[in-house]
Short mmCIF file of C-alpha atoms in Angstrom, two decimals:
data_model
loop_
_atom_site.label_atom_id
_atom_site.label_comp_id
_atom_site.label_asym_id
_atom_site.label_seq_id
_atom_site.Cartn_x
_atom_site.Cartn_y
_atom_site.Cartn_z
CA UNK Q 208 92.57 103.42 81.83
CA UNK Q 209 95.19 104.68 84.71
CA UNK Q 210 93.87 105.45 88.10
CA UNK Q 211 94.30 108.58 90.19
CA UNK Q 212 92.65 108.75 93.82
CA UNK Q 213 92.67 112.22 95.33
CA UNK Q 214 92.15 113.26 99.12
CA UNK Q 215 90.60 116.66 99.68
CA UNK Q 216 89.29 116.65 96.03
CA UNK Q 217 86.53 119.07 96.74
CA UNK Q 218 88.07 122.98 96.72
CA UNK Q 219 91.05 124.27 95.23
CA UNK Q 220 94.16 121.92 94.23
CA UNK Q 221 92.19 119.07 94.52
CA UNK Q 222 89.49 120.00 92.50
CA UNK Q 223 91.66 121.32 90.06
CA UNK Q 224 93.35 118.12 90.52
CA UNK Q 225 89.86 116.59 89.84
CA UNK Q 226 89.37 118.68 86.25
CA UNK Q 227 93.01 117.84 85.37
CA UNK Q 228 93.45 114.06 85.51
CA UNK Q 229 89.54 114.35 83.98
CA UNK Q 230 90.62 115.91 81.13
CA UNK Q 231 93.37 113.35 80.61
CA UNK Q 232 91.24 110.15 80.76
CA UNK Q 233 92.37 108.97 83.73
CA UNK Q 234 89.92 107.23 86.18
CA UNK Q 235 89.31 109.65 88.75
CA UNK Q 236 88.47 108.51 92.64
CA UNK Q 237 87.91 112.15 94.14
CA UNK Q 238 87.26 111.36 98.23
CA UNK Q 239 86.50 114.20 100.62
CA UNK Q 240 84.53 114.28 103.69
CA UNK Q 241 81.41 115.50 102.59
CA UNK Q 242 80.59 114.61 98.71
CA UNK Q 243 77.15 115.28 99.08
CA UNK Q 244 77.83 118.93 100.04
CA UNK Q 245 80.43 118.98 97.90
CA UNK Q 246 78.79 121.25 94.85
CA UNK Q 247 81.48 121.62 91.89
CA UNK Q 248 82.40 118.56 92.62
CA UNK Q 249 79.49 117.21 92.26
CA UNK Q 250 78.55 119.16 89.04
CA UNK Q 251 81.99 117.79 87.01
CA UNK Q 252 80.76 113.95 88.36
CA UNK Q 253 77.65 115.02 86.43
CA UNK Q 254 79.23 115.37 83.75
CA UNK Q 255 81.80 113.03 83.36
CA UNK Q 256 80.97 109.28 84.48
CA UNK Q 257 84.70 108.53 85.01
CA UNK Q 258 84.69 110.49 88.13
CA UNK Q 259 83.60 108.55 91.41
CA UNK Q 260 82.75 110.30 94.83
CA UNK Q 261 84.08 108.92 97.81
CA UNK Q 262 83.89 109.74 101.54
CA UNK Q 263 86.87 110.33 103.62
CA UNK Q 264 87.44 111.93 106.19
CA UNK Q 265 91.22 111.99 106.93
CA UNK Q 266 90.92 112.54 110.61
CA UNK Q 267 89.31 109.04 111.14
CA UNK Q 268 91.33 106.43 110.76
CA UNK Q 269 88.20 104.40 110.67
CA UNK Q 270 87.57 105.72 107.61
CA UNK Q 271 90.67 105.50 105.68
CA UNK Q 272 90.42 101.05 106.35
CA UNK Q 273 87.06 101.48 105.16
CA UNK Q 274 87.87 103.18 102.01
CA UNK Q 275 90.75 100.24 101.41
CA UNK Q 276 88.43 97.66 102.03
CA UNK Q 277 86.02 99.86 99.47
CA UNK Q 278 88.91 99.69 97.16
CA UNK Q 279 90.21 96.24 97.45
CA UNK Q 280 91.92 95.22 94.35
CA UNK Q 281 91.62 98.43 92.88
CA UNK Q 282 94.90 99.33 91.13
CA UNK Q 283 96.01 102.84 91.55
CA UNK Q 284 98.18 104.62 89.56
CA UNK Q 285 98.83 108.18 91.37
CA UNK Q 286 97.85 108.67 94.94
CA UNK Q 287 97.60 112.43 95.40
CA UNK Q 288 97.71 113.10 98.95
CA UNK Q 289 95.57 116.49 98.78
CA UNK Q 290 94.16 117.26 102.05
CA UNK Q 291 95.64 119.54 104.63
CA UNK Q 292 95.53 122.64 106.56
CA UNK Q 293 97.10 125.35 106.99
CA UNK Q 294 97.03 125.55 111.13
CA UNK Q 295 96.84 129.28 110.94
CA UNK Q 296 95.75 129.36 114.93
CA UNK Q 297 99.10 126.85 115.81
CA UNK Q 298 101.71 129.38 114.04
CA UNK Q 299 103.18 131.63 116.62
CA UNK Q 300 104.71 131.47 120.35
CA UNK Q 301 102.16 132.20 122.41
CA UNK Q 302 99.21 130.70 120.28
CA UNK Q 303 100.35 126.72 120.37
CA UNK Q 304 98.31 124.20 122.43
CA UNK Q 305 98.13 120.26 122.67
CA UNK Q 306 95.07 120.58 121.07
CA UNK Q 307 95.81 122.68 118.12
CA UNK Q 308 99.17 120.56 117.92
CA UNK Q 309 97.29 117.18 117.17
CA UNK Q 310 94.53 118.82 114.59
CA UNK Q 311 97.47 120.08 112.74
CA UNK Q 312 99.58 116.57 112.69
CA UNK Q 313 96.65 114.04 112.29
CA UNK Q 314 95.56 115.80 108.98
CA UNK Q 315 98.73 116.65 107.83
CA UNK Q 316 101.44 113.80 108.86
CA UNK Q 317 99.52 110.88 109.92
CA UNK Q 318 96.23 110.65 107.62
CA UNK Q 319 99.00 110.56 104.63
CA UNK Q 320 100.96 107.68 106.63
CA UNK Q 321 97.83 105.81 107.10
CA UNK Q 322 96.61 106.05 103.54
CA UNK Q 323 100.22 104.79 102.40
CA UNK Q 324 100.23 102.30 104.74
CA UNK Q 325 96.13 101.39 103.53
CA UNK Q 326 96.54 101.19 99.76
CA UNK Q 327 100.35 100.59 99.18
CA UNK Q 328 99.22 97.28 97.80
CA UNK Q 329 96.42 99.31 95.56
CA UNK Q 330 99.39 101.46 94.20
CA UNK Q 331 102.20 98.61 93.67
CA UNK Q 332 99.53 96.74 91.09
CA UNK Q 333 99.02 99.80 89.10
CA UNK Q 334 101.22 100.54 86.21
CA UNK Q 335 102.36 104.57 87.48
CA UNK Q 336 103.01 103.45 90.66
CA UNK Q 337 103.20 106.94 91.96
CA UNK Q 338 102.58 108.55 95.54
CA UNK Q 339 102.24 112.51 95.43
CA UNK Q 340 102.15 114.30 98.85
CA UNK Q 341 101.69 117.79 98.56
CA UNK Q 342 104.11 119.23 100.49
CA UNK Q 343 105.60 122.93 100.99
CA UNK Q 344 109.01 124.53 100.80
CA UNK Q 345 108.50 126.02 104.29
CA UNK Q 346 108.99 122.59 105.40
CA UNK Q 347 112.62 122.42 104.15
CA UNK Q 348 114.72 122.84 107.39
CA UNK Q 349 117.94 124.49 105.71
CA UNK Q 350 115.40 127.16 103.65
CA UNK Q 351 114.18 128.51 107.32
CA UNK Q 352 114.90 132.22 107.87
CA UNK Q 353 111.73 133.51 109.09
CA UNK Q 354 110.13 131.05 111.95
CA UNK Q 355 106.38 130.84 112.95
CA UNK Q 356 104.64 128.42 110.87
CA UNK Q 357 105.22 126.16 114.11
CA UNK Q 358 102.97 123.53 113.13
CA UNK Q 359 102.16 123.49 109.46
CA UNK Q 360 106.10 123.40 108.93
CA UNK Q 361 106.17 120.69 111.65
CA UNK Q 362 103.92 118.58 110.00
CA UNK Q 363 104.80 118.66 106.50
CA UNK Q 364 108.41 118.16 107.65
CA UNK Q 365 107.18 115.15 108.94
CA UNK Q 366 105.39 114.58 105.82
CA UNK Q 367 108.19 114.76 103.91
CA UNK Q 368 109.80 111.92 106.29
CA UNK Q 369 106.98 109.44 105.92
CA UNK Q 370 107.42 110.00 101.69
CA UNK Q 371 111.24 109.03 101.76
CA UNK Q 372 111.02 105.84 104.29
CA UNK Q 373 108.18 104.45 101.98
CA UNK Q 374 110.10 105.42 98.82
CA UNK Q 375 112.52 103.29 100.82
CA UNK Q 376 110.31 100.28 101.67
CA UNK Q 377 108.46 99.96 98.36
CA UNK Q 378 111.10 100.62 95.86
CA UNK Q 379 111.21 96.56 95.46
CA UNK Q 380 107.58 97.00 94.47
CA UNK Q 381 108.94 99.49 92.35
CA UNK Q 382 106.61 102.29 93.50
CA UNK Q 383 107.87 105.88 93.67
CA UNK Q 384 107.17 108.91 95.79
CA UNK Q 385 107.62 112.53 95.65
CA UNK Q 386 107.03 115.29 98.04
CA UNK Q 387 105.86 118.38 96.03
CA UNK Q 388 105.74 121.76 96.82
CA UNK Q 389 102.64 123.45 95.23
CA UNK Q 390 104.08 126.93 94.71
CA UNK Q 391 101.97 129.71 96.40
CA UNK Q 392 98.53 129.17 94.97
CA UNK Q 393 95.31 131.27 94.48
CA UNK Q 394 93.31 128.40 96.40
CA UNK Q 395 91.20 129.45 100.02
CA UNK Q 396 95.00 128.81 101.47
CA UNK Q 397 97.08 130.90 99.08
CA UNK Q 398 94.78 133.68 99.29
CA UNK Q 399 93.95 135.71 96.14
CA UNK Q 400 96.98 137.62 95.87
CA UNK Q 401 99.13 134.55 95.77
CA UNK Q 402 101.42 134.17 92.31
CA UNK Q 403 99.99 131.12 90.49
CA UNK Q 404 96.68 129.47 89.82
CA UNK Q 405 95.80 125.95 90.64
CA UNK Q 406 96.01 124.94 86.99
CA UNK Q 407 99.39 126.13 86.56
CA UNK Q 408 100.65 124.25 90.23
CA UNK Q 409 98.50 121.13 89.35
CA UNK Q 410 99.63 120.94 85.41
CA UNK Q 411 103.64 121.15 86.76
CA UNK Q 412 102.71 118.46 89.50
CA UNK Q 413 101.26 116.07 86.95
CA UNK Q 414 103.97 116.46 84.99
CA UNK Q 415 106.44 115.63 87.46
CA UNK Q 416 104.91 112.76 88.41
CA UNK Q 417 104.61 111.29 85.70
CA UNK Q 418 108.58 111.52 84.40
CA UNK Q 419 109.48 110.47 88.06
CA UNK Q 420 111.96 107.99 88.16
CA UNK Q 421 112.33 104.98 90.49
CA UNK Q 422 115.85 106.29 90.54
CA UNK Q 423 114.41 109.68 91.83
CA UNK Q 424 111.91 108.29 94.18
CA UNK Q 425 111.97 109.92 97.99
CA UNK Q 426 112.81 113.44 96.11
CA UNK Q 427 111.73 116.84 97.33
CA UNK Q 428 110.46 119.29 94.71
CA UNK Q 429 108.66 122.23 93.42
CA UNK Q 430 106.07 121.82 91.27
CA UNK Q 431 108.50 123.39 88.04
CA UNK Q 432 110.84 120.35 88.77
CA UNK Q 433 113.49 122.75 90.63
CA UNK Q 434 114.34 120.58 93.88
CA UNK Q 435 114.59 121.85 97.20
CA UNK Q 436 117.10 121.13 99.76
CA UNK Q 437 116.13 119.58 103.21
#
């Protein structure tokens, strides 16, 4: 049975992620801060034993050894790295503080480092080999015509970074990554009035991880397989 372990598996892409690999067979490691509170979560573990709750929260980095040591020779095929925000109140000139800054970059740049850097090992003994950061195509510095977005652009730009150096330094291991960009989503981020749902993004993601080539590792996409330029 192949492996996926999810960060932010609790509300919309991750959840969806959650019902999707489910639905395939897969082995599903869903990890979020707060399972217990978690409540749809929670109700699809009821139902479907191959789904395991774990705790993580991504600003701790305390957390993300303990979850490695949790998951010591655990082989894992896809590593979805799900959680992020949106840094709504770091967008604009005039709004941006240290503070604000370092929320925005130690969920969304260095919690995804970390986790590489944790369960690399977990990933190379696997038989997908596959690390999926969900990514955006605001962070593509050549598509910016419009500014703001200070540091959720930041961040995922940075993001994006971290996914082609390890593409780089595990390709003898033969494990691939791919930064993914999840289309504008109904999801609490997206908003309601956004173009896609989550099981349209999350269907096209799974699907282009899983025909990812080693060849193709380090690549920038959106989630139809069109790639987007740096």
């Amino acid at each position: 049975m192949s492996t996926v372990l999810i960060t932010g598996a609790n509300r919309g892409l991750g959840l969806e992620f959650v019902r999707q690999y489910t639905a395939k067979g897969w082995q599903v490691l869903a990890a979020c801060r707060s399972p217990e509170r978690a409540t749809e979560l929670n109700e699809l573990a009821k139902q479907h034993t191959e789904i395991k709750l774990l705790t993580l929260d991504v600003t701790k980095e305390s957390d993300i050894n303990a979850l490695a040591q949790q998951l010591n020779g655990q082989a894992i095929d896809h590593l979805v790295l799900n959680a992020g925000v949106l840094g709504d109140d770091c967008a604009t000139l005039g709004d941006m503080t240290q503070a604000k800054w370092l929320e925005v970059l130690t969920i969304n740049t260095i919690a995804p480092a970390l986790l590489i850097q944790a369960l690399r090992d977990n990933v190379a003994a696997s038989e997908h080999k596959t690390i999926i950061g969900i990514s955006t195509r605001v962070a593509s510095i050549s598509d910016n015509s419009s500014g703001n977005m200070y540091s959720y652009r930041t961040s995922k730009a940075a993001l994006n970074q971290i996914l082609v150096s390890a593409a780089q330094n595990l390709r003898e291991q033969e494990v691939k990554t791919l930064a993914i960009h999840p289309g504008w989503v109904q999801t609490d981020m997206g908003g309601e009035k956004a173009t896609f749902t989550p099981a349209q993004s999350v269907s096209g993601i799974i699907n282009e991880a899983e025909k990812l080539t080693l060849e193709e590792s380090g690549s920038f996409r959106v989630f139809d397989g069109t790639s987007i330029g740096w």
